């Protein structure tokens, strides 16, 4: 049985009559990395703020490890670690003293655990320096450290790669994977598609506060989305007619020297190939293509018109 | 769960800042400075011949009084001269030297140093919540497994603790410096007041000093509650500090202007200076008594805290 560590039920936020988050429901499984993807202003941060109790919930519920944050906030937050937007730290204290602030008030954080986390985020060399001397990347790492101190089983990171260099992003990704493998549910938000694709197991696409869809990243053989490209040497239209004659329901389109057929059945691919070859058409290549997350995201969130016209900041 | 750890955290935050130590150092430096200056400049001869000196003062005051009466001068001025003359005559007759300084006399004379404490407490209290909003650190605090009121309470108690600690340190330093400079005796030393019926009376200095220590705790509590409320209402720390300081000064000025109105006794600021009510000397608003003022402060404190906690509990944190 799958255990859900975080459940959102019909979560809604209205501010001054404007609906920011609209009836949002999803569940995050134990040990998965779950992404919230959406353009800026889609309601990702508002959703995260509601989950961790920074802003009030207009309607709906948030359950963390089975505890409702509206009724039992203290219990629900015990095993949550989070960074909401940038990690803000006490500049006038050292990194270590900052960590001590949180170590003191969270359950069961030993001195060994603090040292372990410092080692993990690679801040040992500067941990006794004042935070005001830290670079953005160092602050980010200290932020990650404070979120991990009490070994949370729900880790929520809002735009976690902000300010990290490529090496830092790579390390973070690996570390989050390690945490997930040990049973931690990780929730990350971002508007950066490629990053989400690399990092997450599942991604919820959010637009205008609504859930558009949830995608599995590793297992994305969604039937409707698999297309087979037959690369043809010779007359493409003739080959197309041939296939349509064979099966009228088949969805075939021409594209240059390629015929694109929408199917996911492996047998029918072989059958189609056989028919083409028997009819004397030269098939020089067959390729199965699934839509990338990026294509889907843009498709889902586009405001009509050509893909290139979509006003979504993809890689800021 | 571990509410005391929240309090420890707030305490550490207060003392991790340089300004806290400066705030503690300033009154101490002033106290020592004044004692040293006084020691260096006091004319011992005057102290020994104080009766002669005082007789001369009475003569001068009498002259000034005749002059003032002839010119129909300000009534308060005339009252003051009359009271001075009576007190000095009483001092000569009963052998009570106003120039004899002891640790207790020094503490009474230095009571005004509490103005500094009030000032610094306003800064710390109005900063303690608003600064976390301004810097965004409040987010890291509110996502912990503690109800909001517990977090706010830890901040209030920490500020109050800081205010009380500062006052205790200043009292202790004043007593120590006063004792080293003038001797630790003088528990039975008296000072003179003019009662409402115009009679001159003797009172123990040590009684005044202890009463003053006590009422300052009450004043500080009300002051912390006020600044703390401003700190929670304004999410920028510089605005909060500015508003709190302005409120304090404007409040005192307005009370001075409206001192004759009946309802002024129900305002917060008319009741903020309890020390003048201890012996009723130099009292600006006439109808006030100590129990009345303490009750008014208590009511204001409760109301201000209620507003603070309600607003904080409901606020959407977007910092």
XYZ file of C-alpha atoms in Angstrom:
635
model
C 0.000 0.000 0.000
C 1.243 3.433 -0.825
C 1.587 5.748 2.129
C 0.814 9.388 1.557
C 2.801 11.779 3.704
C 1.212 14.950 2.397
C -2.355 15.318 1.221
C -4.052 18.425 -0.097
C -7.822 18.301 -0.181
C -9.690 20.955 -2.137
C -7.249 23.584 -0.947
C -8.441 27.086 -1.788
C -7.070 30.544 -1.053
C -8.938 33.710 -1.768
C -7.477 37.137 -1.150
C -9.874 40.051 -1.440
C -12.302 38.068 -3.580
C -9.581 36.907 -5.935
C -8.964 33.177 -6.054
C -5.225 32.531 -5.876
C -5.378 28.777 -5.308
C -8.454 27.035 -6.615
C -9.662 23.701 -5.238
C -6.254 22.074 -5.356
C -6.027 18.391 -4.435
C -3.099 16.022 -4.665
C -1.237 13.505 -2.547
C 2.480 13.016 -2.189
C 3.768 9.503 -1.631
C 6.358 8.429 0.824
C 9.799 8.534 -0.755
C 9.023 10.451 -3.907
C 10.193 13.767 -5.223
C 7.130 15.710 -6.160
C 7.313 18.851 -8.250
C 5.012 21.838 -8.375
C 5.462 23.348 -11.799
C 3.828 26.468 -13.068
C 4.541 29.885 -14.477
C 5.232 32.737 -12.080
C 2.070 33.744 -10.294
C 0.409 30.373 -10.773
C -0.013 29.896 -7.034
C 2.895 27.582 -6.217
C 4.322 29.694 -3.420
C 0.849 30.464 -2.049
C 0.161 26.728 -1.941
C 3.426 26.056 -0.121
C 2.737 28.872 2.337
C -0.621 27.351 3.148
C 0.936 23.904 3.628
C 3.400 25.207 6.219
C 0.918 27.500 7.929
C 2.371 30.868 6.927
C -0.923 31.991 5.454
C -4.425 31.021 6.388
C -6.465 28.515 4.409
C -9.712 29.844 2.922
C -11.104 26.388 2.306
C -9.977 22.774 2.188
C -7.449 20.832 4.241
C -3.775 19.968 4.416
C -2.841 16.663 6.026
C 0.754 15.963 6.960
C 1.437 12.422 8.154
C -2.281 12.190 8.761
C -2.495 15.298 10.962
C -4.561 18.220 9.784
C -2.621 21.474 10.053
C -5.857 23.349 10.722
C -6.600 21.348 13.829
C -3.285 20.020 14.986
C -0.609 22.345 13.660
C 2.082 21.492 16.197
C 1.833 17.740 15.634
C 1.592 18.110 11.869
C 4.705 20.313 11.632
C 6.927 18.128 13.777
C 8.399 16.220 10.860
C 8.335 18.976 8.266
C 11.406 20.767 7.000
C 11.009 23.707 4.661
C 12.552 26.610 2.844
C 10.000 29.110 1.626
C 11.537 31.238 -1.104
C 15.005 32.298 -0.040
C 16.299 30.981 3.263
C 16.458 34.055 5.480
C 18.975 33.795 8.253
C 20.186 35.877 11.154
C 23.037 37.845 9.610
C 24.460 38.898 12.954
C 25.036 35.320 14.072
C 27.406 32.630 12.852
C 26.155 29.783 10.698
C 26.476 27.447 13.639
C 24.469 29.685 15.940
C 21.789 29.935 13.287
C 21.558 26.156 13.191
C 21.470 26.052 16.987
C 18.403 28.302 16.918
C 16.491 25.588 15.100
C 18.208 22.636 16.740
C 17.032 23.894 20.111
C 13.359 24.033 19.231
C 13.018 20.886 17.134
C 12.665 17.441 18.699
C 15.679 15.140 19.002
C 18.473 17.088 17.339
C 21.800 15.969 18.791
C 25.156 17.685 18.483
C 26.318 14.830 16.238
C 23.363 15.422 13.954
C 24.272 19.109 13.623
C 27.836 18.219 12.671
C 26.561 15.603 10.243
C 24.319 18.095 8.464
C 27.094 20.700 8.298
C 29.333 18.080 6.701
C 26.592 17.165 4.301
C 26.053 20.674 2.927
C 29.816 21.223 2.909
C 29.886 24.290 5.127
C 32.343 23.087 7.723
C 34.979 25.596 6.642
C 32.740 28.606 7.282
C 30.281 27.453 9.904
C 31.743 29.706 12.599
C 31.737 32.796 10.390
C 28.958 35.338 10.622
C 26.235 34.712 8.056
C 26.557 38.259 6.717
C 29.826 37.152 5.113
C 28.150 34.242 3.283
C 27.556 34.090 -0.467
C 24.093 33.335 -1.813
C 25.048 29.714 -2.430
C 26.346 29.321 1.116
C 23.138 30.786 2.509
C 21.153 28.380 0.382
C 23.170 25.477 1.748
C 22.745 26.656 5.307
C 19.028 26.915 4.564
C 19.021 23.308 3.396
C 20.936 22.341 6.535
C 18.346 23.901 8.867
C 15.552 22.193 6.951
C 17.188 18.780 7.381
C 18.307 19.033 11.018
C 15.419 17.150 12.560
C 15.284 14.448 9.848
C 11.932 15.492 8.420
C 9.914 13.004 6.404
C 8.305 15.823 4.471
C 10.760 18.272 2.986
C 9.365 21.297 1.197
C 11.669 23.420 -0.923
C 10.411 26.468 -2.755
C 12.654 27.234 -5.734
C 15.551 25.303 -4.192
C 18.044 25.875 -6.982
C 17.863 29.666 -6.844
C 21.359 30.987 -6.432
C 23.077 27.627 -6.702
C 25.848 27.073 -9.229
C 25.665 24.032 -11.564
C 27.735 21.948 -9.173
C 25.468 22.939 -6.323
C 22.370 22.038 -8.288
C 23.880 18.674 -9.187
C 24.762 17.966 -5.547
C 21.337 19.030 -4.338
C 19.649 16.778 -6.866
C 21.699 13.804 -5.786
C 21.102 14.522 -2.165
C 17.363 14.888 -2.587
C 17.339 11.556 -4.419
C 19.197 9.975 -1.526
C 16.681 11.396 0.953
C 13.774 10.168 -1.147
C 15.280 6.706 -1.344
C 15.341 6.698 2.435
C 11.643 7.427 2.564
C 11.495 11.219 2.708
C 8.866 12.901 0.592
C 10.377 15.910 -1.118
C 8.184 18.650 -2.537
C 9.913 21.161 -4.772
C 8.470 24.051 -6.705
C 9.931 25.646 -9.762
C 9.145 27.279 -13.044
C 12.187 25.649 -14.619
C 11.044 22.718 -16.683
C 14.296 20.991 -17.445
C 15.244 21.034 -13.803
C 11.964 19.549 -12.684
C 12.259 16.853 -15.285
C 15.650 15.866 -13.985
C 14.745 16.084 -10.335
C 11.225 14.797 -9.853
C 9.310 11.545 -9.923
C 6.001 13.260 -10.459
C 5.128 16.781 -11.391
C 1.890 18.653 -10.798
C 1.371 21.379 -13.348
C -0.425 24.359 -11.884
C -1.852 27.311 -13.718
C -4.007 30.128 -12.377
C -4.209 28.312 -9.069
C -5.702 25.215 -10.615
C -4.194 21.785 -11.015
C -3.846 21.146 -14.725
C -2.511 17.610 -14.487
C -0.035 15.374 -12.695
C 2.678 13.715 -14.740
C 4.873 10.771 -13.944
C 8.350 11.563 -15.143
C 10.067 8.191 -15.201
C 7.062 6.268 -16.479
C 5.602 8.566 -19.028
C 4.372 6.037 -21.599
C 1.046 7.719 -21.612
C -0.853 6.073 -24.493
C -2.167 9.154 -26.148
C 1.181 10.820 -26.078
C 3.346 8.177 -27.721
C 4.059 8.778 -31.358
C 5.929 6.557 -33.765
C 7.988 8.214 -36.451
C 8.554 6.161 -39.612
C 11.339 7.558 -41.694
C 10.551 6.848 -45.334
C 12.794 6.869 -48.407
C 10.589 7.739 -51.407
C 6.975 8.865 -51.749
C 5.642 9.680 -48.314
C 2.042 10.464 -49.332
C 1.729 7.132 -51.044
C 2.883 5.352 -47.928
C 0.399 7.350 -45.902
C -2.470 6.273 -48.155
C -1.350 2.719 -47.782
C -1.556 2.855 -44.008
C -4.914 4.590 -43.980
C -6.327 2.021 -46.352
C -5.169 -0.676 -44.013
C -6.713 0.871 -40.895
C -9.059 3.820 -41.261
C -9.003 4.757 -37.602
C -5.277 5.236 -37.600
C -4.063 8.766 -36.853
C -1.340 9.421 -39.434
C 0.318 12.683 -40.268
C 3.035 13.611 -42.734
C 6.049 15.563 -41.719
C 8.820 15.943 -44.263
C 10.241 12.517 -44.930
C 8.446 11.114 -41.907
C 5.087 9.566 -41.183
C 3.937 10.102 -37.642
C 1.546 7.512 -36.233
C -0.051 7.805 -32.857
C 0.035 4.422 -31.187
C 1.713 2.795 -28.255
C 1.067 -0.846 -29.062
C 4.367 -2.519 -29.892
C 2.691 -5.175 -32.051
C 0.931 -2.685 -34.251
C 4.207 -0.902 -34.875
C 5.682 -4.148 -36.151
C 2.560 -4.840 -38.228
C 2.629 -1.373 -39.815
C 6.285 -1.780 -40.647
C 5.624 -5.150 -42.238
C 2.856 -3.733 -44.451
C 5.037 -0.835 -45.574
C 7.923 -3.123 -46.455
C 5.651 -5.586 -48.267
C 4.257 -2.720 -50.345
C 7.790 -1.837 -51.383
C 8.181 1.307 -49.269
C 11.698 1.801 -47.975
C 11.547 2.290 -44.214
C 14.942 3.561 -43.124
C 14.134 4.288 -39.502
C 11.545 3.835 -36.794
C 11.529 5.976 -33.671
C 9.222 6.065 -30.676
C 8.815 9.522 -29.227
C 7.050 10.661 -26.104
C 6.317 14.270 -25.454
C 8.771 15.906 -23.174
C 7.523 17.535 -20.061
C 8.367 20.841 -21.609
C 6.136 20.260 -24.600
C 3.301 19.195 -22.360
C 3.780 22.053 -19.991
C 3.711 24.596 -22.740
C 0.734 22.905 -24.325
C -1.160 22.882 -21.074
C -0.426 26.400 -20.053
C -0.369 28.185 -23.379
C -2.811 30.963 -23.827
C -3.631 29.988 -27.418
C -1.519 30.573 -30.476
C 1.843 29.247 -31.433
C 4.147 27.654 -28.917
C 6.722 30.322 -29.488
C 4.291 33.017 -28.491
C 3.565 31.549 -25.094
C 4.356 34.123 -22.503
C 5.980 31.873 -19.959
C 9.392 32.587 -18.541
C 10.998 29.218 -19.011
C 14.588 29.756 -18.091
C 15.086 32.931 -16.193
C 6.707 21.128 23.709
C 9.909 22.999 24.472
C 8.634 26.502 24.967
C 11.594 27.436 27.147
C 13.879 26.786 24.179
C 11.956 29.419 22.243
C 12.632 31.827 25.082
C 16.322 30.886 25.139
C 16.479 31.560 21.399
C 14.988 35.034 21.757
C 17.323 35.809 24.612
C 20.331 34.738 22.524
C 19.140 36.831 19.597
C 18.904 39.932 21.805
C 22.375 39.456 23.227
C 23.987 38.517 19.907
C 23.573 42.081 18.826
C 26.175 44.709 19.483
C 23.623 47.413 20.235
C 22.313 45.507 23.279
C 25.719 45.773 24.941
C 25.990 49.431 24.020
C 22.567 50.046 25.553
C 23.750 48.399 28.749
C 27.022 50.304 28.757
C 25.615 53.809 28.237
C 23.774 54.214 31.585
C 26.681 52.596 33.428
C 29.171 55.033 31.888
C 26.881 57.957 32.735
C 26.493 56.848 36.354
C 30.226 56.423 36.860
C 30.915 59.679 35.032
C 28.559 61.670 37.205
C 29.947 60.213 40.435
C 33.514 60.934 39.385
C 32.655 64.466 38.242
C 30.751 65.175 41.445
C 33.603 63.900 43.595
C 36.156 65.959 41.722
C 34.235 69.233 41.818
C 32.392 69.225 45.136
C 33.545 71.876 47.515
C 34.031 70.141 50.859
C 33.925 73.469 52.712
C 30.398 74.190 51.528
C 29.287 70.807 52.822
C 30.705 71.513 56.232
C 29.224 74.993 56.508
C 25.910 73.955 54.984
C 23.770 75.786 57.560
C 25.375 79.091 56.676
C 24.978 78.318 53.013
C 21.336 77.383 53.431
C 20.518 80.470 55.490
C 21.886 82.557 52.642
C 19.723 80.626 50.166
C 16.625 81.244 52.282
C 17.411 84.963 52.318
C 17.836 85.031 48.544
C 14.645 83.061 48.011
C 12.736 85.411 50.307
C 13.917 88.388 48.272
C 12.895 86.715 45.040
C 9.529 85.837 46.547
C 8.772 89.457 47.545
C 9.743 90.552 44.058
C 7.572 87.894 42.436
C 4.543 88.772 44.539
C 4.915 92.434 43.705
C 5.036 91.626 39.959
C 2.177 89.112 40.154
C 4.387 86.388 38.708
C 3.422 82.825 37.810
C 1.700 81.044 40.697
C 3.727 77.870 40.286
C 6.919 79.872 40.659
C 5.673 81.516 43.833
C 4.571 78.152 45.244
C 7.969 76.717 44.468
C 9.815 79.513 46.244
C 7.587 79.266 49.290
C 8.043 75.516 49.470
C 11.827 75.857 49.084
C 12.015 78.394 51.903
C 9.935 76.213 54.209
C 11.989 73.140 53.451
C 15.280 74.907 53.996
C 14.128 76.459 57.261
C 12.971 73.039 58.419
C 16.329 71.554 57.398
C 18.251 74.130 59.436
C 15.973 73.730 62.446
C 16.102 69.914 62.414
C 19.709 69.505 61.326
C 19.054 67.610 58.058
C 21.779 68.442 55.559
C 20.628 68.377 51.927
C 24.283 68.203 50.877
C 25.069 64.960 52.620
C 25.369 62.351 49.895
C 25.235 58.600 50.527
C 24.661 55.614 48.253
C 20.893 56.015 48.789
C 20.873 59.732 48.145
C 22.878 59.055 44.988
C 20.328 56.468 43.875
C 17.502 58.915 44.427
C 19.322 61.644 42.530
C 20.101 59.239 39.673
C 16.530 57.977 39.329
C 16.178 59.922 36.060
C 18.550 57.419 34.426
C 15.463 55.254 33.885
C 14.668 57.535 30.925
C 17.549 55.850 29.093
C 16.306 52.437 30.010
C 12.862 53.339 28.696
C 14.419 54.585 25.475
C 16.515 51.464 24.875
C 13.699 49.148 25.868
C 11.483 50.853 23.271
C 14.130 50.202 20.622
C 14.565 46.531 21.524
C 10.836 45.849 21.984
C 9.695 47.586 18.822
C 12.372 45.748 16.848
C 11.920 42.219 18.126
C 8.941 41.257 15.963
C 9.169 43.781 13.111
C 12.820 42.965 12.414
C 11.989 39.323 11.746
C 9.320 40.399 9.290
C 11.632 42.917 7.637
C 14.426 40.371 7.254
C 12.090 37.476 6.416
C 13.434 35.299 9.223
C 9.918 35.096 10.666
C 9.142 32.447 8.040
C 11.816 30.141 9.398
C 10.327 30.543 12.853
C 6.629 30.133 12.110
C 7.041 26.839 10.249
C 8.144 25.144 13.466
C 5.851 22.924 15.484
C 4.698 25.753 17.759
C 1.473 27.689 17.750
C 1.953 31.305 16.858
C 0.931 32.601 20.242
C 3.706 30.578 21.848
C 6.284 32.141 19.561
C 4.946 35.631 20.239
C 4.796 34.985 23.967
C 8.446 33.920 23.961
C 9.329 37.238 22.331
C 7.273 39.232 24.810
C 8.712 37.481 27.835
C 12.256 37.814 26.448
C 11.814 41.565 25.949
C 10.311 42.007 29.372
C 13.176 39.991 30.819
C 15.670 42.188 29.034
C 13.974 45.362 30.324
C 13.944 44.086 33.895
C 17.512 42.859 33.699
C 18.676 46.216 32.404
C 16.891 48.022 35.235
C 18.361 45.676 37.854
C 21.862 46.094 36.443
C 21.499 49.879 36.514
C 20.171 49.845 40.095
C 23.003 47.630 41.226
C 25.638 49.733 39.476
C 24.162 52.935 40.888
C 24.201 51.558 44.402
C 27.732 50.224 44.005
C 29.116 53.419 42.469
C 27.237 55.554 44.995
C 28.533 53.416 47.836
C 32.124 53.502 46.661
C 31.981 57.252 46.136
C 29.985 58.339 49.189
C 29.882 55.351 51.538
C 27.267 52.623 51.832
C 25.549 54.028 54.929
C 22.537 56.288 55.086
C 19.695 53.804 55.486
C 18.126 56.188 58.024
C 18.702 59.333 55.999
C 15.669 61.536 55.392
C 14.687 64.034 52.773
C 12.050 66.738 52.936
C 8.811 67.074 51.015
C 6.090 69.675 51.053
C 2.733 67.992 51.585
C -0.469 69.239 49.952
C -1.428 71.273 53.016
C 1.865 73.131 52.748
C 3.473 71.378 55.713
C 7.081 70.221 55.442
C 7.539 66.528 56.202
C 10.469 64.143 56.552
C 10.628 60.936 54.546
C 13.190 58.155 54.395
C 15.284 58.222 51.236
C 15.559 54.458 51.209
C 11.758 54.186 51.074
C 11.660 56.389 48.022
C 14.424 54.408 46.338
C 12.674 51.074 46.797
C 9.300 52.464 45.777
C 10.948 53.862 42.668
C 12.539 50.509 41.831
C 9.130 48.872 42.157
C 7.124 51.321 40.056
C 9.758 51.268 37.324
C 9.012 47.563 36.792
C 5.367 48.455 36.253
C 6.226 51.316 33.904
C 8.567 49.080 31.917
C 5.885 46.421 31.527
C 3.452 48.947 30.046
C 6.206 50.404 27.867
C 7.213 46.973 26.535
C 3.538 46.127 25.824
C 3.140 49.371 23.866
C 6.339 49.004 21.820
C 5.649 45.321 21.311
C 2.238 46.109 19.856
C 3.759 48.662 17.495
C 6.403 46.099 16.574
C 3.744 43.578 15.588
C 1.551 46.045 13.719
C 4.349 47.421 11.558
C 6.303 45.004 9.441
C 9.282 47.296 8.913
C 11.593 47.537 11.902
C 12.730 51.089 11.182
C 9.130 52.278 10.923
C 8.218 50.431 14.126
C 11.101 51.948 16.096
C 10.310 55.391 14.728
C 6.609 55.133 15.525
C 7.285 53.835 19.043
C 9.725 56.630 19.885
C 7.459 59.251 18.345
C 4.454 57.925 20.268
C 6.416 58.169 23.495
C 7.549 61.772 22.988
C 4.326 62.983 21.398
C 2.344 61.293 24.159
C 4.236 63.104 26.898
C 3.949 66.438 25.117
C 0.219 66.066 24.577
C -0.324 65.207 28.243
C 1.619 68.317 29.258
C -0.595 70.426 27.003
C -3.819 68.832 28.185
C -2.880 68.521 31.871
C -5.903 70.556 32.967
C -8.525 68.492 31.147
C -10.544 66.032 33.280
C -10.198 63.042 30.993
C -6.424 63.286 30.681
C -6.047 60.983 33.682
C -7.474 58.107 31.627
C -4.835 58.392 28.891
C -1.873 56.060 28.807
C 0.825 58.707 28.923
C -0.545 60.674 31.862
C 0.060 57.517 33.891
C 3.440 56.586 32.461
C 5.527 58.440 35.060
C 4.748 56.705 38.313
C 7.815 57.898 40.189
C 6.397 61.415 40.691
C 3.422 59.852 42.469
C 5.582 58.236 45.130
C 5.805 61.401 47.225
C 3.559 63.690 45.187
C 6.358 66.182 44.437
C 6.507 67.872 41.008
C 3.291 66.152 40.007
C 2.098 67.417 36.632
C -1.442 65.998 36.597
C -2.921 66.688 40.013
C -5.693 64.097 40.401
C -3.529 61.005 39.956
C -2.718 58.548 42.708
C -0.421 55.541 42.567
C -3.150 52.841 42.792
C -5.234 54.623 40.163
C -2.339 54.973 37.726
C -1.248 51.371 38.171
C -4.813 50.213 37.445
C -4.993 52.334 34.299
C -1.634 50.963 33.107
C -2.805 47.410 33.786
C -5.940 47.921 31.688
C -3.948 49.455 28.813
C -1.373 46.669 28.971
C -4.023 43.962 28.734
C -5.757 45.692 25.811
C -2.494 46.256 23.924
C -1.427 42.638 24.413
C -4.828 41.400 23.261
C -4.521 43.444 20.043
C -0.951 42.225 19.518
C -1.759 38.535 19.886
C -4.944 38.727 17.798
C -3.214 40.482 14.906
C -0.215 38.157 14.987
C -2.363 35.026 15.106
C -4.325 35.991 12.002
C -1.652 37.552 9.867
C -0.810 36.092 6.457
C 2.976 36.006 6.255
C 4.164 37.055 2.838
C 7.568 38.347 3.868
